[in-house]
């Protein structure tokens, strides 16, 4: 315990001749609520932290030896823990490469789960497109080949998008590869179901050819497909304006994939539908089209409504459109909306690193031990950019913390902040190269120079040419004058500490102070430098990003103080800046602006949908508002679900929310378009007509397709899959179906757009039928 009480003891110095801080090397000695400022009892420590330092390089090719060493280290620790670890101790370990290795292992372990999920969805699509009229016509009326063709079109659109942006150089992320197929499949399959099922229900007229029949059907549903596809593509392309790289890349890839999907559907898939219709008319078997059915089977061919369509027409729609039920539905959904709005501010921001690890990962145990035993947080640096003249005493006083230094100097402000660690998250005050330099110059045994060249000599050198500097100090400040300051600062930063000179600065500040030296005069100019401190114990995502926020506020205050002092001294040209840095800042910076980024991304998406809907539906402001209201309600209720199901707001969940906007368009726009084209006399009848025509296709095309695939994701080993994909995907589909098939028809029955006058006039001219136009008072 001697070294814990005095880490600068000569017998306690590390091999690099520097001290080992006991607060860093020991753990478990602080009680709940204690801090390092409360006189910690190191003799009560229950853990020891051992750190092995390896060389790091910007050039990845130079990292190979370090990466190989870390790999062998992890293998050794795994084997030692299993075979040689004593029973009286436990150990947790990790390396810098371990998180990436575990993520790779995790993604590979869930490949089978994802594959099964997509196979279930593909199988459902292939089977459910057909109509079951009789067992004898099962192989004729099935549309497995057509369904697989639709699936391949979806995959082709995703591959095309990846190829284009890969060629341009927009990087693809793991989120893109996992999410975009799900999104495009949801959107593409819905259009496929609407097109095929409308074709099945609309009987071919006696005078029509197959091509004309398909053309008429495409004329009916094509505008709705165009509306949803353009809305979604514009929504995602504008989402590319997001400041978050993950959201921006996802939005661009998704927008292009949906555009390709629509183009392939109205060209390739229509061609496949035509070929499949000819096969079915010719009484040939699906897949094995070279086999022809019997004449008896051909005689049984007739168009009939499917079970799901009949359910919507005769059971579900009359129930939903009941006067009392409509009122109850509106009350329930608006009550749900109000509850979700109240919960939104309480959603946690961040991504706990434990979620990214497999449940059997050794890194997960390391994270747990960090929370349980670590008593000091990660190191952080207050970086002072170059521009100050450190040879001036006034400048020195603005930075240092010793005698004659300003009471609001840089180092003093950090020290004061460390005394309020519960607010500032600064657990240990910063070191100061400037104060240590002053101490170094005052110790006669610390500085030596080469009498021949005038250059630096280590203070431990015994060579004849190396002489003691005997730096003269000014009587008042006990500091070197400006000339000696510039001359000996490089000596200080090159000198290694030992028992004779513990203040030598190479070990602590060799990489922390930039300076330029004139080799002729051996005079140096100090540029940028840092002052290293330590954060308090950081356990949650909120701790990490709040500590960064606090550090930025401290740095901003220091910057303002220094610049004010420069202006007061008459120096209006010099501008200095202090900024904080810690290794985790780059990962947690996104959470400081998470809500503004979320609102911006979702707001842009909703605006795009409103504008496209307004334009493509003939400047129909009612329909545009209804679509945006419904999608907004879905999003708000998703936020409420995130609170109850403990899903945090981060880049992954934001991408899912942006995707939810796209999928919600499918639940809403087809229904609204069908409502606006309906010629029924009242809003209630038009809403019922739209629900009958589109409800079964939307339900079977999105809800049932996705539900089977999503359930499989619940069995994934990855916690991040279970939380951000299974839970969110399930709620996106369920909430979208609930709003699109329950709330939206009821809302349309109250405030839907007025009847299409042009279509009404055409219908009157054709049939001479008087149809009464609805008004806002008729629901």
XYZ file of C-alpha atoms in Angstrom:
779
model
C 0.000 0.000 0.000
C 3.067 2.255 0.115
C 2.879 2.868 -3.623
C -0.822 3.606 -3.408
C -0.148 6.374 -0.893
C 2.884 7.753 -2.750
C 3.012 6.668 -6.420
C 6.005 8.986 -6.982
C 8.175 6.912 -4.640
C 11.317 5.827 -6.497
C 10.552 2.181 -5.766
C 7.059 2.565 -7.245
C 7.890 4.066 -10.628
C 7.027 2.051 -13.701
C 9.629 0.885 -16.181
C 9.188 4.060 -18.197
C 10.184 5.937 -15.007
C 6.724 7.402 -14.566
C 4.226 6.930 -11.710
C 1.245 4.552 -11.766
C -1.892 6.245 -10.469
C -3.536 3.904 -7.918
C -6.985 5.199 -8.869
C -6.396 3.803 -12.356
C -4.647 0.557 -11.419
C -6.991 -0.457 -8.583
C -10.758 -0.847 -8.361
C -13.635 -1.510 -6.033
C -12.422 0.815 -3.262
C -15.117 3.481 -3.595
C -18.433 3.058 -1.868
C -21.676 4.144 -3.574
C -21.817 7.931 -3.765
C -18.106 8.414 -3.063
C -15.659 10.116 -5.398
C -11.888 10.318 -5.625
C -12.022 13.648 -3.811
C -13.358 11.890 -0.673
C -9.986 10.486 0.484
C -10.306 7.017 -1.093
C -9.091 3.988 0.891
C -6.960 2.060 -1.567
C -6.354 -0.684 0.990
C -10.016 -1.685 0.538
C -9.602 -2.310 -3.191
C -11.156 -5.553 -4.471
C -9.844 -5.466 -8.042
C -6.664 -4.757 -9.990
C -6.607 -3.364 -13.542
C -3.706 -4.410 -15.758
C -3.174 -2.604 -19.063
C -0.862 -3.663 -21.888
C 0.023 -0.850 -24.290
C 0.618 -1.584 -27.967
C 1.693 0.775 -30.723
C -1.083 2.309 -32.806
C -0.768 3.633 -36.372
C -2.965 5.494 -38.837
C -1.635 3.225 -41.569
C -3.622 -0.011 -41.252
C -0.869 -2.092 -42.819
C 1.370 -1.203 -39.865
C -1.285 -2.438 -37.423
C -0.903 -6.084 -38.440
C 1.623 -6.986 -35.690
C -0.512 -5.346 -32.993
C -3.663 -7.041 -34.302
C -1.950 -10.414 -34.312
C -0.650 -9.864 -30.778
C -4.130 -8.972 -29.548
C -5.578 -12.080 -31.225
C -3.024 -14.329 -29.488
C -3.623 -12.485 -26.230
C -7.372 -13.157 -26.346
C -6.787 -16.811 -27.230
C -4.356 -17.131 -24.332
C -6.779 -15.523 -21.877
C -9.640 -17.747 -22.979
C -7.501 -20.857 -22.487
C -6.000 -19.655 -19.181
C -9.430 -18.752 -17.796
C -10.778 -22.217 -18.588
C -7.788 -24.325 -17.513
C -5.504 -22.463 -15.098
C -7.469 -19.720 -13.353
C -7.400 -20.193 -9.547
C -10.754 -20.750 -7.857
C -10.276 -17.798 -5.476
C -10.217 -15.151 -8.242
C -12.126 -14.106 -11.309
C -10.986 -12.173 -14.348
C -12.471 -10.214 -17.227
C -10.458 -9.172 -20.262
C -10.713 -7.511 -23.656
C -8.589 -5.939 -26.383
C -9.073 -3.093 -28.816
C -10.056 -5.496 -31.603
C -12.401 -7.575 -29.450
C -15.574 -5.550 -30.019
C -15.181 -5.737 -33.792
C -14.419 -9.466 -33.625
C -17.483 -10.137 -31.469
C -19.707 -8.097 -33.797
C -18.476 -10.192 -36.729
C -19.163 -13.384 -34.805
C -22.596 -12.110 -33.818
C -23.581 -11.168 -37.362
C -22.493 -14.589 -38.633
C -24.425 -16.407 -35.916
C -27.671 -14.663 -36.922
C -27.314 -15.242 -40.656
C -29.417 -18.418 -40.408
C -32.132 -16.610 -38.435
C -32.339 -13.812 -41.005
C -32.321 -16.342 -43.852
C -35.208 -18.293 -42.301
C -37.117 -15.041 -41.815
C -36.856 -14.126 -45.493
C -37.598 -17.685 -46.647
C -40.862 -17.633 -44.666
C -41.840 -14.315 -46.237
C -40.896 -15.516 -49.736
C -42.836 -18.757 -49.272
C -45.919 -16.906 -48.077
C -45.815 -14.544 -51.056
C -45.434 -17.369 -53.541
C -48.308 -19.380 -52.082
C -50.818 -16.700 -51.094
C -51.035 -14.903 -54.458
C -53.074 -17.752 -55.944
C -56.773 -18.467 -55.528
C -58.009 -21.757 -54.110
C -61.217 -22.701 -55.940
C -60.997 -26.461 -55.824
C -58.407 -29.126 -55.122
C -58.373 -30.184 -58.748
C -57.369 -26.660 -59.883
C -54.832 -26.076 -57.088
C -51.784 -26.380 -59.343
C -53.443 -24.290 -62.053
C -54.664 -21.387 -59.914
C -51.526 -21.192 -57.752
C -49.046 -18.418 -58.595
C -45.806 -19.686 -57.129
C -43.821 -18.783 -60.237
C -45.348 -15.303 -60.361
C -44.699 -14.800 -56.646
C -41.070 -15.837 -56.978
C -40.761 -13.487 -59.952
C -42.009 -10.661 -57.742
C -39.520 -11.587 -55.041
C -36.645 -11.621 -57.540
C -37.699 -8.177 -58.751
C -37.463 -6.931 -55.172
C -33.990 -8.453 -54.804
C -32.934 -7.027 -58.183
C -33.978 -3.530 -57.111
C -31.928 -3.809 -53.907
C -28.896 -5.101 -55.808
C -29.232 -2.299 -58.376
C -29.325 0.338 -55.651
C -26.286 -1.139 -53.908
C -24.447 -1.311 -57.236
C -25.129 2.312 -58.175
C -24.146 3.810 -54.834
C -21.219 1.431 -54.538
C -19.985 2.730 -57.897
C -20.495 6.340 -56.794
C -18.666 5.644 -53.539
C -21.424 6.012 -50.935
C -20.431 3.507 -48.212
C -22.883 0.757 -47.251
C -23.345 -0.062 -43.580
C -24.572 -3.152 -41.766
C -27.883 -1.352 -41.135
C -28.407 -0.908 -44.881
C -27.834 -4.564 -45.704
C -30.206 -5.703 -42.962
C -33.009 -3.135 -43.243
C -33.426 -2.227 -46.925
C -34.499 -5.730 -48.115
C -37.148 -5.677 -45.394
C -38.377 -2.240 -46.484
C -38.412 -2.931 -50.233
C -40.065 -6.296 -49.664
C -42.842 -4.630 -47.650
C -43.445 -1.950 -50.271
C -42.940 -4.164 -53.318
C -45.071 -7.039 -52.098
C -47.955 -4.718 -51.268
C -48.012 -3.418 -54.829
C -47.787 -6.975 -56.157
C -50.736 -8.122 -54.071
C -52.860 -5.116 -55.076
C -52.106 -5.622 -58.779
C -52.606 -9.402 -58.822
C -55.678 -9.493 -56.589
C -57.373 -6.665 -58.483
C -56.670 -8.586 -61.691
C -58.250 -11.685 -60.163
C -61.378 -9.873 -58.986
C -62.007 -7.804 -62.118
C -63.442 -10.179 -64.726
C -62.149 -9.834 -68.274
C -64.778 -8.356 -70.531
C -65.868 -10.419 -73.548
C -64.372 -7.969 -76.020
C -61.043 -7.595 -74.197
C -57.823 -9.363 -74.944
C -55.588 -10.442 -72.073
C -53.287 -7.498 -72.741
C -56.191 -5.045 -72.700
C -57.509 -6.603 -69.488
C -54.170 -6.165 -67.752
C -53.914 -2.636 -69.167
C -57.297 -1.738 -67.683
C -56.312 -3.164 -64.298
C -53.008 -1.312 -64.376
C -54.934 1.846 -65.195
C -56.968 1.342 -62.031
C -54.191 0.536 -59.560
C -51.222 2.102 -61.361
C -51.880 5.638 -60.072
C -52.050 4.304 -56.522
C -48.765 2.424 -57.029
C -47.221 5.555 -58.535
C -48.445 7.652 -55.602
C -46.932 5.391 -52.946
C -43.673 4.733 -54.821
C -42.969 8.391 -55.630
C -43.947 9.434 -52.100
C -41.601 6.917 -50.561
C -38.715 7.597 -52.946
C -38.948 11.363 -52.422
C -39.287 10.771 -48.691
C -36.038 8.809 -48.594
C -34.090 10.923 -51.071
C -34.859 14.022 -48.994
C -33.884 11.976 -45.939
C -30.424 12.016 -47.476
C -30.155 15.591 -46.182
C -29.771 14.202 -42.658
C -26.584 15.079 -40.762
C -26.266 11.508 -39.460
C -24.149 9.361 -41.839
C -26.051 6.143 -41.067
C -29.439 7.760 -41.767
C -28.150 9.570 -44.864
C -26.700 6.422 -46.440
C -29.796 4.368 -45.612
C -32.121 7.011 -47.075
C -30.207 7.207 -50.353
C -29.979 3.438 -50.795
C -33.658 2.966 -49.885
C -34.897 5.725 -52.204
C -33.040 4.289 -55.179
C -34.134 0.718 -54.399
C -37.811 1.740 -54.224
C -37.522 3.641 -57.503
C -36.036 0.601 -59.233
C -38.676 -1.617 -57.643
C -41.522 0.486 -59.055
C -39.996 0.613 -62.550
C -39.449 -3.152 -62.581
C -42.980 -3.786 -61.316
C -44.733 -1.782 -64.021
C -42.554 -3.394 -66.710
C -41.115 -6.798 -65.841
C -43.770 -7.884 -63.346
C -46.619 -6.834 -65.645
C -45.011 -8.988 -68.338
C -44.783 -11.906 -65.905
C -48.430 -11.392 -64.970
C -49.408 -11.503 -68.639
C -47.496 -14.751 -69.187
C -48.978 -16.260 -66.032
C -52.502 -15.261 -67.115
C -51.995 -16.995 -70.481
C -50.747 -20.098 -68.641
C -53.767 -20.133 -66.366
C -56.179 -19.549 -69.257
C -54.514 -22.398 -71.152
C -55.216 -24.643 -68.148
C -51.508 -25.359 -67.563
C -49.929 -26.196 -64.222
C -47.908 -23.628 -62.298
C -44.142 -24.241 -62.373
C -44.619 -27.310 -64.590
C -46.291 -25.308 -67.349
C -45.622 -28.071 -69.881
C -48.324 -30.153 -68.121
C -51.889 -29.290 -69.129
C -54.926 -29.875 -66.928
C -58.031 -31.808 -67.944
C -61.051 -30.258 -69.702
C -63.048 -30.814 -66.519
C -60.681 -28.525 -64.642
C -60.991 -25.890 -67.347
C -64.771 -25.913 -67.093
C -64.519 -25.057 -63.382
C -62.679 -21.796 -64.048
C -64.563 -18.798 -62.749
C -63.688 -15.658 -60.865
C -64.746 -15.637 -57.223
C -63.970 -13.532 -54.201
C -61.388 -14.955 -51.831
C -62.058 -15.779 -48.212
C -60.182 -12.731 -46.913
C -61.928 -10.404 -49.377
C -65.319 -11.784 -48.376
C -64.456 -11.334 -44.707
C -63.621 -7.670 -45.241
C -66.723 -7.104 -47.356
C -69.379 -8.843 -45.291
C -68.003 -8.930 -41.731
C -65.199 -6.510 -40.970
C -66.276 -3.389 -42.893
C -69.891 -3.318 -41.605
C -68.539 -3.724 -38.057
C -65.985 -0.923 -38.400
C -68.440 1.453 -40.083
C -71.068 1.080 -37.392
C -71.929 4.541 -36.037
C -71.141 3.705 -32.403
C -67.994 1.728 -33.251
C -66.617 4.604 -35.306
C -66.926 6.970 -32.344
C -65.327 4.467 -29.976
C -62.431 3.913 -32.401
C -61.733 7.642 -32.648
C -61.707 8.022 -28.863
C -59.389 5.009 -28.395
C -56.883 6.111 -31.023
C -56.706 9.730 -29.890
C -56.349 8.580 -26.277
C -53.501 6.323 -27.401
C -51.935 9.280 -29.228
C -52.115 11.539 -26.150
C -50.490 8.867 -23.961
C -47.659 8.410 -26.454
C -47.048 12.166 -26.667
C -46.744 12.297 -22.879
C -44.166 9.480 -22.924
C -41.955 10.793 -25.746
C -39.781 13.127 -23.590
C -38.915 10.204 -21.323
C -37.356 8.035 -24.050
C -33.711 7.315 -23.299
C -31.097 8.373 -25.826
C -28.059 6.261 -26.649
C -27.030 2.693 -27.297
C -25.685 0.642 -24.415
C -22.584 -1.154 -25.611
C -23.731 -4.357 -23.905
C -26.588 -4.662 -26.409
C -24.157 -4.948 -29.294
C -22.493 -8.019 -27.815
C -23.685 -11.656 -27.933
C -24.996 -12.945 -24.626
C -22.097 -15.429 -24.368
C -19.371 -12.872 -25.180
C -16.338 -12.448 -22.916
C -16.508 -8.702 -23.702
C -19.922 -8.554 -22.044
C -18.344 -9.752 -18.806
C -15.648 -7.095 -19.170
C -18.291 -4.361 -19.520
C -20.008 -5.638 -16.377
C -16.780 -5.586 -14.383
C -16.049 -2.054 -15.564
C -19.340 -0.924 -14.058
C -18.833 -2.908 -10.859
C -15.169 -2.197 -10.057
C -13.873 0.778 -12.027
C -13.454 3.878 -9.859
C -12.309 6.387 -12.440
C -13.514 7.123 -15.936
C -11.636 7.390 -19.232
C -8.885 9.968 -19.697
C -9.877 13.207 -21.371
C -7.884 16.108 -22.727
C -8.426 19.848 -22.812
C -6.634 20.738 -26.039
C -5.302 24.268 -26.318
C -4.779 25.239 -29.950
C -1.608 27.100 -30.891
C -1.384 30.867 -31.070
C -0.317 31.934 -27.578
C 3.106 33.326 -26.820
C 4.112 31.273 -23.773
C 7.251 33.330 -23.167
C 5.081 36.186 -21.839
C 4.299 36.062 -18.129
C 0.713 37.236 -18.587
C 0.112 34.359 -20.990
C 1.685 31.879 -18.576
C -0.551 33.164 -15.774
C -3.630 32.527 -17.937
C -2.722 28.822 -18.110
C -0.787 27.708 -15.000
C -2.023 26.976 -11.480
C 0.916 27.876 -9.225
C 1.970 31.073 -7.514
C 1.149 34.313 -9.381
C -1.180 32.381 -11.752
C -4.653 33.773 -12.427
C -7.490 32.500 -10.267
C -9.477 31.708 -13.410
C -6.618 30.156 -15.375
C -7.146 27.108 -17.559
C -5.733 24.590 -15.083
C -7.518 26.234 -12.150
C -10.893 26.077 -13.903
C -10.416 22.367 -14.561
C -9.430 21.862 -10.914
C -12.554 23.669 -9.712
C -14.668 21.597 -12.108
C -13.231 18.394 -10.623
C -14.575 19.462 -7.216
C -18.099 19.396 -8.683
C -17.742 16.014 -10.331
C -21.422 15.141 -10.014
C -22.174 17.997 -12.430
C -19.019 18.289 -14.541
C -18.121 14.570 -14.762
C -14.465 15.543 -14.157
C -13.155 13.028 -11.618
C -9.506 14.064 -11.477
C -7.928 17.491 -12.164
C -5.652 17.916 -15.129
C -1.912 17.692 -15.176
C -0.066 20.800 -16.345
C 3.066 20.663 -18.451
C 3.611 24.390 -17.798
C 3.689 24.049 -13.989
C 5.894 20.967 -14.211
C 8.222 22.821 -16.550
C 8.622 25.619 -14.027
C 9.423 23.044 -11.330
C 11.881 21.277 -13.656
C 13.800 24.492 -14.304
C 14.103 25.144 -10.563
C 15.802 21.790 -9.842
C 19.508 22.077 -10.555
C 19.998 18.352 -11.255
C 17.310 18.180 -13.933
C 18.806 20.053 -16.876
C 21.998 19.297 -18.798
C 23.271 20.516 -22.142
C 26.001 19.443 -24.545
C 28.829 21.903 -24.159
C 30.058 21.203 -27.708
C 26.840 21.546 -29.671
C 24.653 23.362 -27.162
C 22.004 20.686 -27.632
C 20.126 18.496 -25.198
C 21.701 16.015 -22.794
C 19.699 13.651 -20.535
C 20.081 14.702 -16.930
C 21.248 11.181 -16.121
C 24.112 11.367 -18.621
C 27.669 11.105 -17.223
C 29.470 12.107 -20.422
C 32.044 14.865 -20.119
C 30.368 17.065 -22.715
C 27.150 17.159 -20.680
C 27.105 20.100 -18.293
C 24.533 21.371 -15.813
C 22.355 24.128 -17.273
C 21.943 26.229 -14.102
C 18.942 28.013 -15.572
C 18.647 31.531 -14.110
C 15.193 32.262 -12.689
C 13.633 35.662 -12.320
C 13.458 36.597 -8.587
C 9.798 37.601 -8.605
C 8.175 34.741 -10.481
C 10.813 32.005 -9.978
C 10.491 31.280 -13.673
C 12.937 31.432 -16.597
C 13.008 34.610 -18.670
C 11.504 34.519 -22.203
C 14.799 33.545 -23.833
C 15.532 30.677 -21.473
C 11.889 29.529 -21.635
C 12.189 29.046 -25.403
C 15.649 27.525 -25.119
C 14.992 24.836 -22.521
C 11.366 23.797 -23.218
C 12.560 21.190 -25.742
C 15.039 19.836 -23.144
C 12.210 19.395 -20.658
C 10.062 17.513 -23.167
C 12.924 15.158 -24.087
C 14.100 14.401 -20.548
C 13.003 11.109 -18.958
C 12.057 11.158 -15.247
C 13.808 9.150 -12.554
C 14.519 9.451 -8.830
C 16.843 12.397 -9.377
C 14.335 14.333 -11.459
C 10.735 13.210 -11.206
C 9.544 16.344 -13.010
C 11.215 15.530 -16.338
C 8.503 15.836 -18.978
C 9.116 13.251 -21.693
C 7.043 10.478 -20.144
C 4.017 12.640 -19.345
C 4.146 15.346 -22.022
C 6.350 14.096 -24.850
C 3.273 13.608 -27.064
C 1.228 16.352 -25.429
C 3.074 19.508 -26.475
C 3.795 20.467 -30.070
C 6.742 22.766 -30.616
C 8.924 23.969 -33.451
C 12.656 24.192 -32.794
C 15.265 26.183 -34.631
C 18.209 23.806 -34.865
C 20.699 26.632 -35.110
C 19.607 28.633 -32.084
C 18.025 25.686 -30.215
C 15.091 27.996 -29.511
C 11.593 26.513 -29.558
C 8.110 27.923 -30.078
C 5.291 26.125 -28.326
C 2.197 25.427 -30.430
C -0.818 23.320 -29.497
C -0.814 21.314 -26.273
C -3.190 19.341 -24.092
C -3.942 19.089 -20.393
C -4.995 15.575 -19.419
C -7.698 14.952 -16.806
C -10.029 12.049 -16.058
C -13.766 11.694 -16.246
C -15.769 10.224 -13.397
C -17.108 6.676 -13.671
C -19.297 6.483 -16.794
C -21.720 3.572 -16.861
C -24.621 4.429 -19.153
C -24.924 6.065 -22.562
C -26.351 9.126 -20.850
C -23.251 9.377 -18.630
C -21.035 9.316 -21.706
C -22.769 11.982 -23.752
C -23.548 14.195 -20.745
C -19.874 14.113 -19.759
C -19.005 15.300 -23.247
C -21.619 18.043 -23.020
C -20.200 19.186 -19.666
C -16.617 19.109 -21.006
C -17.642 21.271 -23.936
C -19.229 23.817 -21.621
C -16.052 23.959 -19.512
C -13.924 24.348 -22.653
C -16.201 27.075 -23.969
C -15.900 28.974 -20.695
C -12.110 28.613 -20.704
C -11.968 29.812 -24.326
C -14.048 32.877 -23.530
C -11.921 33.651 -20.465
C -8.651 33.458 -22.399
C -9.916 35.582 -25.291
C -11.323 38.192 -22.920
C -7.962 38.443 -21.181
C -6.209 38.820 -24.526
C -8.538 41.654 -25.513
C -8.053 43.359 -22.133
C -4.301 43.235 -22.663
C -4.712 44.990 -26.018
C -4.194 41.920 -28.195
C -7.214 41.922 -30.529
C -5.634 39.729 -33.192
C -4.862 36.526 -31.281
C -7.793 34.132 -30.979
C -7.381 30.919 -29.025
C -9.616 27.904 -28.699
C -9.821 25.139 -26.133
C -11.753 21.993 -26.960
C -12.176 18.692 -25.089
C -11.343 15.252 -26.410
C -11.719 11.703 -25.214
C -11.584 8.484 -27.190
C -15.333 7.868 -26.898
C -16.464 11.345 -27.998
C -16.597 10.435 -31.677
C -19.110 7.662 -30.925
C -21.357 9.592 -28.547
C -21.367 13.019 -30.194
C -24.425 12.042 -32.264
C -26.536 11.758 -29.098
C -26.085 15.438 -28.215
C -28.321 16.361 -31.161
C -30.384 13.184 -31.350
C -33.806 14.773 -30.937
C -33.161 17.647 -33.401
C -31.775 15.148 -35.942
C -34.772 12.861 -35.424
C -37.292 15.660 -35.840
C -35.463 16.931 -38.923
C -35.281 13.513 -40.596
C -38.894 12.571 -39.890
C -40.139 16.094 -40.643
C -38.474 16.092 -44.078
C -39.954 12.671 -44.806
C -43.466 13.752 -43.840
C -43.158 16.968 -45.842
C -42.118 15.012 -48.932
C -45.094 12.675 -48.564
C -47.483 15.613 -48.154
C -46.206 17.424 -51.255
C -46.185 14.319 -53.475
C -49.643 13.236 -52.300
C -50.981 16.739 -52.854
C -49.615 16.910 -56.406
C -50.366 13.381 -57.599
C -53.895 13.376 -56.207
C -54.919 16.469 -58.124
C -54.117 19.091 -55.481
C -56.317 17.249 -52.977
C -55.482 18.970 -49.686
C -57.879 16.788 -47.671
C -56.234 13.523 -48.729
C -52.734 14.910 -48.175
C -53.574 16.033 -44.643
C -55.258 12.721 -43.781
C -52.237 10.711 -44.969
C -49.771 12.856 -43.012
C -51.942 12.811 -39.867
C -52.190 9.034 -39.931
C -48.453 8.490 -40.534
C -47.626 10.994 -37.786
C -49.859 9.112 -35.377
C -48.099 5.849 -36.257
C -44.709 7.469 -35.549
C -45.823 9.029 -32.264
C -47.266 5.715 -31.080
C -44.017 4.014 -32.056
C -42.212 6.483 -29.782
C -44.587 5.562 -26.978
C -43.869 1.901 -27.560
C -40.132 2.604 -27.416
C -40.585 3.906 -23.876
C -42.601 0.920 -22.651
C -40.370 -1.648 -24.370
C -37.084 0.013 -23.314
C -35.884 0.828 -26.825
C -33.464 3.748 -26.830
C -33.298 6.458 -29.475
C -30.136 6.160 -31.570
C -29.019 5.811 -35.161
C -30.396 2.268 -35.442
C -33.847 3.122 -34.102
C -33.930 6.365 -36.138
C -33.286 4.397 -39.335
C -36.160 2.115 -38.344
C -38.400 5.136 -37.746
C -37.541 6.577 -41.155
C -38.304 3.153 -42.630
C -41.590 3.141 -40.697
C -42.579 6.301 -42.569
C -42.082 4.489 -45.870
C -44.020 1.400 -44.812
C -46.803 3.550 -43.339
C -47.339 5.102 -46.765
C -48.339 1.641 -47.995
C -50.873 1.292 -45.199
C -52.378 4.728 -45.889
C -52.000 5.975 -49.456
C -53.681 3.050 -51.253
C -56.706 3.397 -48.988
C -56.904 7.183 -49.398
C -56.530 6.958 -53.183
C -59.273 4.338 -53.395
C -61.497 6.550 -51.223
C -60.967 9.580 -53.470
C -61.861 7.539 -56.578
C -64.983 5.974 -55.085
C -68.367 7.091 -56.419
C -70.447 6.066 -53.423
C -72.859 8.801 -52.246
C -71.550 9.492 -48.711
C -68.175 9.624 -47.023
C -69.094 6.636 -44.899
C -70.006 4.574 -47.972
C -66.862 5.660 -49.813
C -64.688 4.741 -46.815
C -66.413 1.350 -46.649
C -65.901 0.851 -50.394
C -62.194 1.694 -50.104
C -61.766 -0.641 -47.145
C -63.403 -3.507 -49.051
C -61.334 -2.948 -52.205
C -57.943 -2.305 -50.590
C -58.211 -3.728 -47.075
C -57.646 -7.385 -47.901
C -54.722 -6.604 -50.242
C -53.021 -4.364 -47.678
C -53.613 -6.903 -44.922
C -52.331 -9.875 -46.899
C -49.667 -7.903 -48.766
C -47.868 -6.292 -45.819
C -49.227 -7.466 -42.481
C -49.292 -11.225 -43.029
C -46.158 -11.217 -45.199
C -44.092 -9.461 -42.546
C -45.610 -11.043 -39.478
C -44.231 -14.523 -40.122
C -40.754 -13.229 -40.920
C -40.662 -10.909 -37.922
C -41.605 -13.612 -35.425
C -38.483 -15.563 -36.432
C -36.292 -12.556 -35.568
C -37.440 -12.951 -31.955
C -35.283 -16.097 -31.762
C -32.085 -14.300 -32.819
C -29.124 -14.676 -30.466
C -28.137 -11.053 -30.903
C -29.617 -8.696 -28.334
C -29.515 -5.846 -30.831
C -31.623 -7.898 -33.247
C -34.133 -8.746 -30.559
C -34.485 -5.128 -29.422
C -34.115 -2.988 -32.529
C -35.380 -5.342 -35.216
C -37.814 -7.839 -33.720
C -39.508 -5.390 -31.340
C -39.524 -2.361 -33.645
C -40.434 -4.271 -36.823
C -43.274 -6.020 -35.033
C -44.682 -2.731 -33.782
C -44.226 -1.006 -37.150
C -46.333 -3.663 -38.865
C -48.954 -3.954 -36.115
C -49.310 -0.203 -35.591
C -49.386 0.409 -39.351
C -52.100 -2.214 -39.816
C -54.101 -0.855 -36.880
C -54.021 2.722 -38.168
C -54.389 1.829 -41.844
C -57.206 -0.699 -41.488
C -59.039 0.593 -38.406
C -58.378 4.275 -37.748
C -57.888 5.579 -41.310
C -61.229 4.345 -42.773
C -63.061 5.835 -39.792
C -61.176 9.136 -40.137
C -62.022 9.221 -43.855
C -65.670 8.638 -43.050
C -65.580 11.876 -41.037
C -63.176 14.254 -42.817
C -62.321 12.553 -46.112
C -61.952 14.579 -49.297
C -65.049 15.616 -51.262
C -66.063 13.462 -54.194
C -64.007 13.653 -57.387
C -66.214 15.925 -59.522
C -64.533 15.044 -62.801
C -64.957 11.326 -62.249
C -68.525 11.928 -61.087
C -69.336 13.822 -64.283
C -67.900 11.075 -66.456
C -69.902 8.479 -64.604
C -73.089 10.530 -65.062
C -72.465 10.855 -68.770
C -71.883 7.143 -69.125
C -74.699 5.784 -66.995
C -77.014 8.721 -66.497
C -76.988 7.953 -62.814
C -77.452 10.814 -60.354
C -74.939 10.604 -57.561
C -75.231 12.983 -54.687
C -72.012 14.741 -53.716
C -71.061 14.638 -50.087
C -70.345 17.674 -47.973
C -68.350 18.165 -44.795
C -71.533 17.821 -42.788
C -72.275 14.359 -44.181
C -70.265 11.569 -42.588
